[in-house]
Amino acid sequence: MTHRAVLRPSAGKTPATVITGFLGAGKTTLIRSLLEQAGGRRLALIINEFGDVGIDGEILRACGDPTCTEDDVIELANGCLCCTVADDFVPAIEKLLSRPQPPEHIIIETSGLALPKPLVQAFHWPAIKTRVTVDGVVAVVDAAAAAEGRFAPDPTALAAQAAQAGQLDHETPVEEVFEDQLLCADLIVVNKTDLVDAADLAKVEDLIRAAMAEGGTGREAKILRASNGKVDPVVLLGVGAGAEDDLANRPSHHDEEEGHDHDDFTSFVVELGPQPDPAALAKTLERVAAAHGVLRLKGFIDVPGKPMRLLVQGVGTRIQTHFDRFWKPDEPRRSRLVVIGETGLDRDAVTAALG
C-alpha cells in the first residue's frame, strides 16, 4: 500500500527534513524508502557527503523511481554542509525554490560526520528564513554498531561515569558526533534492527535515552525501530517541529565554539582494477578494515563479465555488496572506493593492501 505523506507547512513555508546519522547508519536507504512511498508528492533531495566521490547521490539516482530524477537531486560532495552554508547550502535551497514547480518537501541528507545544529541554524539566513522551515530532524542509528559499543559504553557505564564526573567524558571524536546528532533530533530511527537480538536492541535504546538525558535537551525525541530504512513517511514528514526556532533545546558539544572542523577524520579514494570475485573482495575489505581501523567504505566496482556495477557498503568490518544497476553505454567501468577513518589512518598502507 502506498502512503501519501502528510505535509504541514508552517505559515506557507516549504518544509524541510534534515536526516542525520553517523557513517553507515542507513540514511540513504531510509531516503530511498521515502521516495518509494512518496505517493506523488514532489520531493527534492540535497545530498552531502564526506568524501570526493558522491556515492549516495548515485545510489538514489539508480532507484528507478520517477520521484528521484536528476533535477530532484542536488549533490554537494564537498565535505560538510554545516561548514559551507553560504557557498553551497543556501544557493541549493534557492535553486530548488525557484523551479517552476517547487518541491512540496525538501529532504536533506547530511554527511555522517556532520553536526546537525549548525545546519538548522542556517535556516535563519535572510535568503531562506521566510521561505523554508525545518519540519524535523531525524537521526538514524545503526543498531548493530551501537550495540558493539562503537559510539559509547553501555548505559550502566555511562551512568557511573556521569555520577563520578558530573558529565560524560568523551574519549573519541566518534562519540561527540554521534551524541550531537542525537541531541538535535526530533525523531530517532534505530535502523538495522534485523541485525541485533532483543537484548541488544534494548541496550541500544537505553544508550540513546541516557545520552539524551545527560545532554539535558529539555525534550524527548521519539524513538522508532526500522530495518532496511523502512519507516512510514507519514511519521517522518509532517512533524511540524520548526526546529530552527527551538535551538536552545538542542545542545551541542560545540556550542561554545565560533566554528568547527573535521580534523579528527580523513577521507580518500582508492582506485582499483576490475574485480572478478566479489566474495574475495569483500573478505579483503573486511581484513583491511579490521587491520587499519577503517570506519566506512563505499563505492562501485567493475566485475568483468557482469553488465551491472557492484555496490560496496562497509561499516567497520561489516561489508555488504550487491549489483545495483546496469552500467550505462557511455559510462567508464571504474572501480573506486571511498575510505573514511579517523585522522592518522595510513592512506598508503590501506591503498597498498587493497591494490
mmCIF file of C-alpha atoms in Angstrom, residues 76-196:
data_model
loop_
_atom_site.group_PDB
_atom_site.id
_atom_site.type_symbol
_atom_site.label_atom_id
_atom_site.label_comp_id
_atom_site.label_asym_id
_atom_site.label_seq_id
_atom_site.Cartn_x
_atom_site.Cartn_y
_atom_site.Cartn_z
ATOM 1 C CA LEU A 76 27.116 18.593 -2.599
ATOM 2 C CA ALA A 77 30.079 16.226 -2.299
ATOM 3 C CA ASN A 78 32.341 18.780 -0.666
ATOM 4 C CA GLY A 79 32.751 17.748 2.947
ATOM 5 C CA CYS A 80 30.103 19.070 5.295
ATOM 6 C CA LEU A 81 27.063 21.273 4.772
ATOM 7 C CA CYS A 82 27.419 22.823 8.206
ATOM 8 C CA CYS A 83 30.766 24.269 7.079
ATOM 9 C CA THR A 84 29.656 25.551 3.655
ATOM 10 C CA VAL A 85 26.313 27.217 4.335
ATOM 11 C CA ALA A 86 26.841 30.425 2.371
ATOM 12 C CA ASP A 87 28.678 28.890 -0.584
ATOM 13 C CA ASP A 88 26.671 25.723 -1.095
ATOM 14 C CA PHE A 89 23.650 25.104 1.098
ATOM 15 C CA VAL A 90 21.684 28.363 0.791
ATOM 16 C CA PRO A 91 22.161 28.543 -3.016
ATOM 17 C CA ALA A 92 20.973 24.922 -3.285
ATOM 18 C CA ILE A 93 17.781 25.754 -1.367
ATOM 19 C CA GLU A 94 17.203 28.854 -3.519
ATOM 20 C CA LYS A 95 17.691 26.810 -6.682
ATOM 21 C CA LEU A 96 15.006 24.334 -5.623
ATOM 22 C CA LEU A 97 12.541 27.039 -4.608
ATOM 23 C CA SER A 98 12.984 28.912 -7.911
ATOM 24 C CA ARG A 99 11.821 25.965 -10.007
ATOM 25 C CA PRO A 100 8.547 26.375 -11.956
ATOM 26 C CA GLN A 101 7.109 23.630 -9.777
ATOM 27 C CA PRO A 102 8.966 23.911 -6.472
ATOM 28 C CA PRO A 103 9.117 20.861 -4.211
ATOM 29 C CA GLU A 104 6.453 20.267 -1.591
ATOM 30 C CA HIS A 105 9.071 18.931 0.800
ATOM 31 C CA ILE A 106 12.870 19.101 0.838
ATOM 32 C CA ILE A 107 14.882 16.219 2.308
ATOM 33 C CA ILE A 108 18.456 16.984 3.330
ATOM 34 C CA GLU A 109 20.876 14.122 3.950
ATOM 35 C CA THR A 110 23.910 15.312 5.886
ATOM 36 C CA SER A 111 27.263 13.608 5.794
ATOM 37 C CA GLY A 112 27.828 11.020 8.504
ATOM 38 C CA LEU A 113 30.264 13.373 10.237
ATOM 39 C CA ALA A 114 28.103 16.497 10.105
ATOM 40 C CA LEU A 115 26.844 18.311 13.170
ATOM 41 C CA PRO A 116 23.152 18.989 12.505
ATOM 42 C CA LYS A 117 22.730 22.053 14.737
ATOM 43 C CA PRO A 118 24.791 24.479 12.587
ATOM 44 C CA LEU A 119 22.768 23.366 9.578
ATOM 45 C CA VAL A 120 19.486 24.013 11.402
ATOM 46 C CA GLN A 121 20.824 27.450 12.383
ATOM 47 C CA ALA A 122 21.363 28.182 8.690
ATOM 48 C CA PHE A 123 17.605 28.351 8.184
ATOM 49 C CA HIS A 124 17.784 31.804 9.798
ATOM 50 C CA TRP A 125 19.732 33.126 6.824
ATOM 51 C CA PRO A 126 17.730 36.044 5.329
ATOM 52 C CA ALA A 127 17.594 34.476 1.860
ATOM 53 C CA ILE A 128 15.584 31.484 3.076
ATOM 54 C CA LYS A 129 14.246 32.394 6.536
ATOM 55 C CA THR A 130 10.767 33.343 5.331
ATOM 56 C CA ARG A 131 10.554 30.559 2.749
ATOM 57 C CA VAL A 132 11.626 27.300 4.426
ATOM 58 C CA THR A 133 11.194 25.731 7.859
ATOM 59 C CA VAL A 134 12.855 22.688 9.440
ATOM 60 C CA ASP A 135 9.896 20.353 9.797
ATOM 61 C CA GLY A 136 12.029 17.922 11.774
ATOM 62 C CA VAL A 137 15.487 16.494 12.380
ATOM 63 C CA VAL A 138 15.714 12.718 12.015
ATOM 64 C CA ALA A 139 18.753 10.905 13.463
ATOM 65 C CA VAL A 140 19.416 7.408 12.099
ATOM 66 C CA VAL A 141 21.291 4.970 14.357
ATOM 67 C CA ASP A 142 22.976 1.747 13.255
ATOM 68 C CA ALA A 143 21.666 -0.660 15.897
ATOM 69 C CA ALA A 144 24.407 -3.216 15.323
ATOM 70 C CA ALA A 145 27.225 -0.664 15.524
ATOM 71 C CA ALA A 146 25.751 0.922 18.657
ATOM 72 C CA ALA A 147 25.339 -2.490 20.296
ATOM 73 C CA GLU A 148 29.012 -3.208 19.599
ATOM 74 C CA GLY A 149 29.930 -0.146 21.668
ATOM 75 C CA ARG A 150 31.261 1.842 18.741
ATOM 76 C CA PHE A 151 29.740 5.132 19.910
ATOM 77 C CA ALA A 152 29.669 4.906 23.701
ATOM 78 C CA PRO A 153 29.867 2.378 26.538
ATOM 79 C CA ASP A 154 26.696 0.714 27.781
ATOM 80 C CA PRO A 155 24.173 2.780 29.824
ATOM 81 C CA THR A 156 25.420 1.389 33.169
ATOM 82 C CA ALA A 157 28.936 2.596 32.404
ATOM 83 C CA LEU A 158 27.557 5.938 31.244
ATOM 84 C CA ALA A 159 25.609 6.389 34.475
ATOM 85 C CA ALA A 160 28.668 5.532 36.590
ATOM 86 C CA GLN A 161 30.787 7.928 34.583
ATOM 87 C CA ALA A 162 28.259 10.733 34.971
ATOM 88 C CA ALA A 163 28.000 10.116 38.718
ATOM 89 C CA GLN A 164 31.767 10.385 39.147
ATOM 90 C CA ALA A 165 32.479 13.314 36.842
ATOM 91 C CA GLY A 166 29.125 15.086 36.677
ATOM 92 C CA GLN A 167 29.127 14.846 32.909
ATOM 93 C CA LEU A 168 30.045 12.490 30.099
ATOM 94 C CA ASP A 169 33.724 12.227 29.293
ATOM 95 C CA HIS A 170 34.061 11.940 25.546
ATOM 96 C CA GLU A 171 37.014 9.748 24.764
ATOM 97 C CA THR A 172 36.667 9.782 20.981
ATOM 98 C CA PRO A 173 35.503 12.202 18.272
ATOM 99 C CA VAL A 174 33.079 9.490 17.146
ATOM 100 C CA GLU A 175 31.154 9.734 20.429
ATOM 101 C CA GLU A 176 30.833 13.503 20.208
ATOM 102 C CA VAL A 177 29.498 13.468 16.647
ATOM 103 C CA PHE A 178 27.084 10.644 17.476
ATOM 104 C CA GLU A 179 25.714 12.424 20.548
ATOM 105 C CA ASP A 180 25.437 15.803 18.796
ATOM 106 C CA GLN A 181 23.267 14.115 16.175
ATOM 107 C CA LEU A 182 21.006 12.603 18.842
ATOM 108 C CA LEU A 183 20.692 15.821 20.841
ATOM 109 C CA CYS A 184 19.416 17.743 17.814
ATOM 110 C CA ALA A 185 16.847 15.141 16.766
ATOM 111 C CA ASP A 186 13.057 15.192 16.885
ATOM 112 C CA LEU A 187 12.876 11.553 15.771
ATOM 113 C CA ILE A 188 15.491 8.840 16.244
ATOM 114 C CA VAL A 189 15.291 5.856 13.900
ATOM 115 C CA VAL A 190 17.069 2.796 15.298
ATOM 116 C CA ASN A 191 17.860 1.113 11.999
ATOM 117 C CA LYS A 192 19.173 -2.360 11.099
ATOM 118 C CA THR A 193 17.190 -3.939 13.927
ATOM 119 C CA ASP A 194 17.281 -7.194 11.961
ATOM 120 C CA LEU A 195 20.999 -7.440 12.816
ATOM 121 C CA VAL A 196 20.562 -7.465 16.612
#
